[in-house]
GROMACS .gro file of C-alpha atoms in nm:
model
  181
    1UNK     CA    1   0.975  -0.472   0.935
    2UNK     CA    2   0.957  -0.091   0.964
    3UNK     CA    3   0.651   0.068   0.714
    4UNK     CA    4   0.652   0.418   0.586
    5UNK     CA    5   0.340   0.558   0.466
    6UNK     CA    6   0.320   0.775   0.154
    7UNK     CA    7   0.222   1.110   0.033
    8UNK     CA    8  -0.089   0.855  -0.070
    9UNK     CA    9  -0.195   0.662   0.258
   10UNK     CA   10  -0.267   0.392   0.136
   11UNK     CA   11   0.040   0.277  -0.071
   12UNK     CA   12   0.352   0.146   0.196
   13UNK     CA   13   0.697   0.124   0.233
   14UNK     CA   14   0.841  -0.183   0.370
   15UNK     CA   15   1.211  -0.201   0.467
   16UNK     CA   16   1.252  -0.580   0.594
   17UNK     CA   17   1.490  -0.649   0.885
   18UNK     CA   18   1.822  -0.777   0.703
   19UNK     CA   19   2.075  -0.977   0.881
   20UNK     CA   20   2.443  -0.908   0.806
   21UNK     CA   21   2.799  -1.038   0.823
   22UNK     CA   22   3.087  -1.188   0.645
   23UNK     CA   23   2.910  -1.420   0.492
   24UNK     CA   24   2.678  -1.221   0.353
   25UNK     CA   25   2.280  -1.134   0.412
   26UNK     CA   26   1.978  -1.247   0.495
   27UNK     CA   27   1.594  -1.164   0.531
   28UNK     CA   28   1.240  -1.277   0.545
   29UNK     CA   29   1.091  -1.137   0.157
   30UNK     CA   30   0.757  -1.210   0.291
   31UNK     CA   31   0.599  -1.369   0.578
   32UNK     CA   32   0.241  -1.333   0.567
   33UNK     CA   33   0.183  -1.263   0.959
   34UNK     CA   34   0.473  -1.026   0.970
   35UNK     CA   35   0.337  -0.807   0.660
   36UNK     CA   36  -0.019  -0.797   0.819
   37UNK     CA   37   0.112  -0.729   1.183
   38UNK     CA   38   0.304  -0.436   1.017
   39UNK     CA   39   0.071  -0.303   0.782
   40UNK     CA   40  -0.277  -0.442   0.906
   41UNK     CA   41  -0.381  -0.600   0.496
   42UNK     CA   42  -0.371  -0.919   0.523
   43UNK     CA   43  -0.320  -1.023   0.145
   44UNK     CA   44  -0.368  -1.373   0.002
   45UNK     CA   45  -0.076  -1.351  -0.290
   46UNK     CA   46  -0.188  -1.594  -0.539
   47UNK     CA   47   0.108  -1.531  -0.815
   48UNK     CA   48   0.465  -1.427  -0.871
   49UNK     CA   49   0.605  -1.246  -1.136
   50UNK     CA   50   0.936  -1.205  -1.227
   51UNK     CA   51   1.088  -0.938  -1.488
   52UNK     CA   52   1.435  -0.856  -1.638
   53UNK     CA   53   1.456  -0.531  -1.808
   54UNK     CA   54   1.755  -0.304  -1.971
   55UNK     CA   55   1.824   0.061  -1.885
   56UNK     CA   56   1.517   0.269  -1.986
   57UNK     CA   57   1.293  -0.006  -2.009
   58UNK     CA   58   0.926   0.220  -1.903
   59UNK     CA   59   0.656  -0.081  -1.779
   60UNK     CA   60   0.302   0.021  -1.733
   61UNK     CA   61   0.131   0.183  -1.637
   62UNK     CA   62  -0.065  -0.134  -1.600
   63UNK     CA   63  -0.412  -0.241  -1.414
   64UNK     CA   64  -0.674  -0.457  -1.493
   65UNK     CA   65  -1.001  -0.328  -1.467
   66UNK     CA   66  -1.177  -0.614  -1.330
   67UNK     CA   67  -1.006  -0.839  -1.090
   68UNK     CA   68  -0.761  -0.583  -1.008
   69UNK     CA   69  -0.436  -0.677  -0.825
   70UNK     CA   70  -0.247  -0.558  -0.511
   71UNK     CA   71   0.121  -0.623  -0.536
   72UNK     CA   72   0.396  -0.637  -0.334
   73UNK     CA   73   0.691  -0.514  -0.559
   74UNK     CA   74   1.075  -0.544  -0.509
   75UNK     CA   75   1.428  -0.501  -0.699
   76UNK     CA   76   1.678  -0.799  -0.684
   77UNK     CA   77   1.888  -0.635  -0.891
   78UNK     CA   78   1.941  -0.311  -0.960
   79UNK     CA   79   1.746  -0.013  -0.934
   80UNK     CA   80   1.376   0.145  -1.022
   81UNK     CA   81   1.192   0.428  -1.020
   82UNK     CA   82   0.858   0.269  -0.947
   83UNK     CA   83   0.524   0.444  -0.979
   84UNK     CA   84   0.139   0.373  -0.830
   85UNK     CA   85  -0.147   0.596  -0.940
   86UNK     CA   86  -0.450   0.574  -0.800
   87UNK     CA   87  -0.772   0.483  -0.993
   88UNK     CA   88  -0.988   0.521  -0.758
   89UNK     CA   89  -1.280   0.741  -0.822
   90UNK     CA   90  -1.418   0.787  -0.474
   91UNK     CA   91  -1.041   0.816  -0.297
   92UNK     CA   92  -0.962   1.198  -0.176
   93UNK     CA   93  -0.617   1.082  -0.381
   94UNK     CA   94  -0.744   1.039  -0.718
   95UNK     CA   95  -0.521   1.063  -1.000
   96UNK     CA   96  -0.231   1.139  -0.766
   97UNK     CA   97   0.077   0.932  -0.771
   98UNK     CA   98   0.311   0.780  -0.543
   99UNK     CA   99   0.675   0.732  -0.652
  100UNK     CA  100   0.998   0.582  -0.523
  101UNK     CA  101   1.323   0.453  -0.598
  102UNK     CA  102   1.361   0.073  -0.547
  103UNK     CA  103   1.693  -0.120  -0.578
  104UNK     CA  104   1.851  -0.480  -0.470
  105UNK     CA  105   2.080  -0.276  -0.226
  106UNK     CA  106   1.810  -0.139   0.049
  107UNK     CA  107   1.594  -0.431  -0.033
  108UNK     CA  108   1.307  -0.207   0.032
  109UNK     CA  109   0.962  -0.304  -0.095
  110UNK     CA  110   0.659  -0.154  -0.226
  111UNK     CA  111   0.307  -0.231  -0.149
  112UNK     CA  112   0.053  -0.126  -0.420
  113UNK     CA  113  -0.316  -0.178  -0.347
  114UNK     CA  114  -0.619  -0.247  -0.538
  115UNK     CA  115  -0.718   0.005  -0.758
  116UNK     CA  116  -0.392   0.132  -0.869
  117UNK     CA  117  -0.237   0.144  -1.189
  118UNK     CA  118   0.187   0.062  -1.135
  119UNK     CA  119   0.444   0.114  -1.374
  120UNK     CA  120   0.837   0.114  -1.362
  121UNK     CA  121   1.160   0.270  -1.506
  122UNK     CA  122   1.469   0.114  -1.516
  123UNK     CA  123   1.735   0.363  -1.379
  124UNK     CA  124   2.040   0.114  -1.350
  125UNK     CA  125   2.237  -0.069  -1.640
  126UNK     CA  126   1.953  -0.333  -1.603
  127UNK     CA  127   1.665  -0.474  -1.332
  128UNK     CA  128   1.509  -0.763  -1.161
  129UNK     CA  129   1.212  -0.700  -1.007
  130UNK     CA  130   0.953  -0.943  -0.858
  131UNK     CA  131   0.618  -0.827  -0.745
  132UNK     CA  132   0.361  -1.079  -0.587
  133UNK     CA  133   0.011  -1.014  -0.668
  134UNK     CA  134  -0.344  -1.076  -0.497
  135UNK     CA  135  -0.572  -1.181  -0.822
  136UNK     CA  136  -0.434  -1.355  -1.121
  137UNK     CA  137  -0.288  -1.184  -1.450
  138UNK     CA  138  -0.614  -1.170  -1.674
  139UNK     CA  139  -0.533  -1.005  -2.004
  140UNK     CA  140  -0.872  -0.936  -2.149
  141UNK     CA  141  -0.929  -0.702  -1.813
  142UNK     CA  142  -0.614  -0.532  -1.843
  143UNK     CA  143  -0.589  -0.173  -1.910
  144UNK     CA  144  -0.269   0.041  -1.934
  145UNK     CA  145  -0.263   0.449  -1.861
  146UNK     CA  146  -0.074   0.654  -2.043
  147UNK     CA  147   0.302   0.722  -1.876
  148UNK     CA  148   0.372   1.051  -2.035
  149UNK     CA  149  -0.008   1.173  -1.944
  150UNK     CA  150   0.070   1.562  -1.880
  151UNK     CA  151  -0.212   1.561  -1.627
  152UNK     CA  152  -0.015   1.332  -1.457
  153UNK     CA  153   0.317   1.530  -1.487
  154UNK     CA  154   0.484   1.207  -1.382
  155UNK     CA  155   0.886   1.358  -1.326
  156UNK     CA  156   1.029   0.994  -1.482
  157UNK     CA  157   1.410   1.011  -1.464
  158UNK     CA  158   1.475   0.937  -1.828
  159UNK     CA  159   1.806   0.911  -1.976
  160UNK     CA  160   1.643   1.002  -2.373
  161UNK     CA  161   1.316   0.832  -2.492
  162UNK     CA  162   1.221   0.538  -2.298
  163UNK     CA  163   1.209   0.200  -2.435
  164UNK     CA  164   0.818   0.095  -2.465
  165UNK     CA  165   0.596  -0.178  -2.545
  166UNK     CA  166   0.355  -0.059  -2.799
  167UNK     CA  167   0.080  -0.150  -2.577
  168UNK     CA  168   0.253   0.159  -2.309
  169UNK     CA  169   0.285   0.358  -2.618
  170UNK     CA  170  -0.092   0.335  -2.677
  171UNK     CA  171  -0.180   0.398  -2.320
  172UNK     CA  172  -0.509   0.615  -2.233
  173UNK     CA  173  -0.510   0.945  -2.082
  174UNK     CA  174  -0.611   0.954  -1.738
  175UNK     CA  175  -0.927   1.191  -1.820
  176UNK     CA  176  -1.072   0.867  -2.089
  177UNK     CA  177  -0.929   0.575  -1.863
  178UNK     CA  178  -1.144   0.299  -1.709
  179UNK     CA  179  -1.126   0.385  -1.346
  180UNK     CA  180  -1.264   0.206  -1.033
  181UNK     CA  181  -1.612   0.346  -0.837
   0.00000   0.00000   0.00000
């Protein structure tokens, strides 16, 4: 597994070794000593999650405030632009994003750490992506930041108005958010 670090340390790029031939492909997703040999985190993923979204479909940007979640985010099919901010008050990258394109073909992966909010676009005709995560899904903790935030200044490639959930729609602005120390 090869890992790229970002313009923000602490979020990774993970291209998995894939294994090729007429038949077809094949790779390790995860393997739990192979992702902390490679990165050094050695994560205890305790759920899966598992979306399906159409073109323009904007998710997030979602954290939960209090047993926030590192994930491990990839595309099965087709293609993301897939974005961590970090919400971490004492971190030299504070309110500074990471973004990149995810699809099913380079089977690339993203890891996301605690502390960060994550959102997607959909930038293909549609999109599976699984993400594991390190703490459970707990609603009444969860907070979601404002996509179109222009302190941000996200650059989402949008083909017209996104399609939102009305809870992204209401999203706070970074400067009001609930952050982490």
């Amino acid at each position: 597994m090869k890992v790229q670090r970002g313009a923000i340390p602490d979020v990774l790029i993970l291209e998995p070794k894939v294994f090729g031939d007429v038949r077809g492909f094949f790779f390790e997703s995860y393997n739990r000593r192979a992702f902390r040999d490679a990165t050094g985190i050695d994560a205890e993923f305790v759920q899966d999650n598992h979306s399906r979204s159409a073109k323009n479909v904007l998710r997030g940007l979602h954290y939960q405030i209090r047993q926030p979640q590192g994930k491990l985010v990839r595309v099965t099919a087709g293609e993301i632009y897939d974005v961590a901010v970090d919400l971490r008050r004492k971190s030299a990258t504070f309110g500074r994003w990471e973004a990149i394109r995810l699809d099913a073909e380079s089977k690339r992966m993203l890891w996301i750490p605690q502390g960060f909010a994550h959102g997607f676009l959909v930038t293909s005709a549609s999109a599976e992506v699984l993400y594991k995560t390190t703490d459970y899904y707990a609603p009444e903790h969860e907070r979601t930041l404002l996509w179109s935030d222009p302190a941000l200044a996200i650059p989402w490639p949008l083909a017209g108005a996104p399609t939102l959930a009305e809870k992204d729609r209401r999203g706070a602005l970074l400067a009001g958010a609930e952050t982490y120390d």
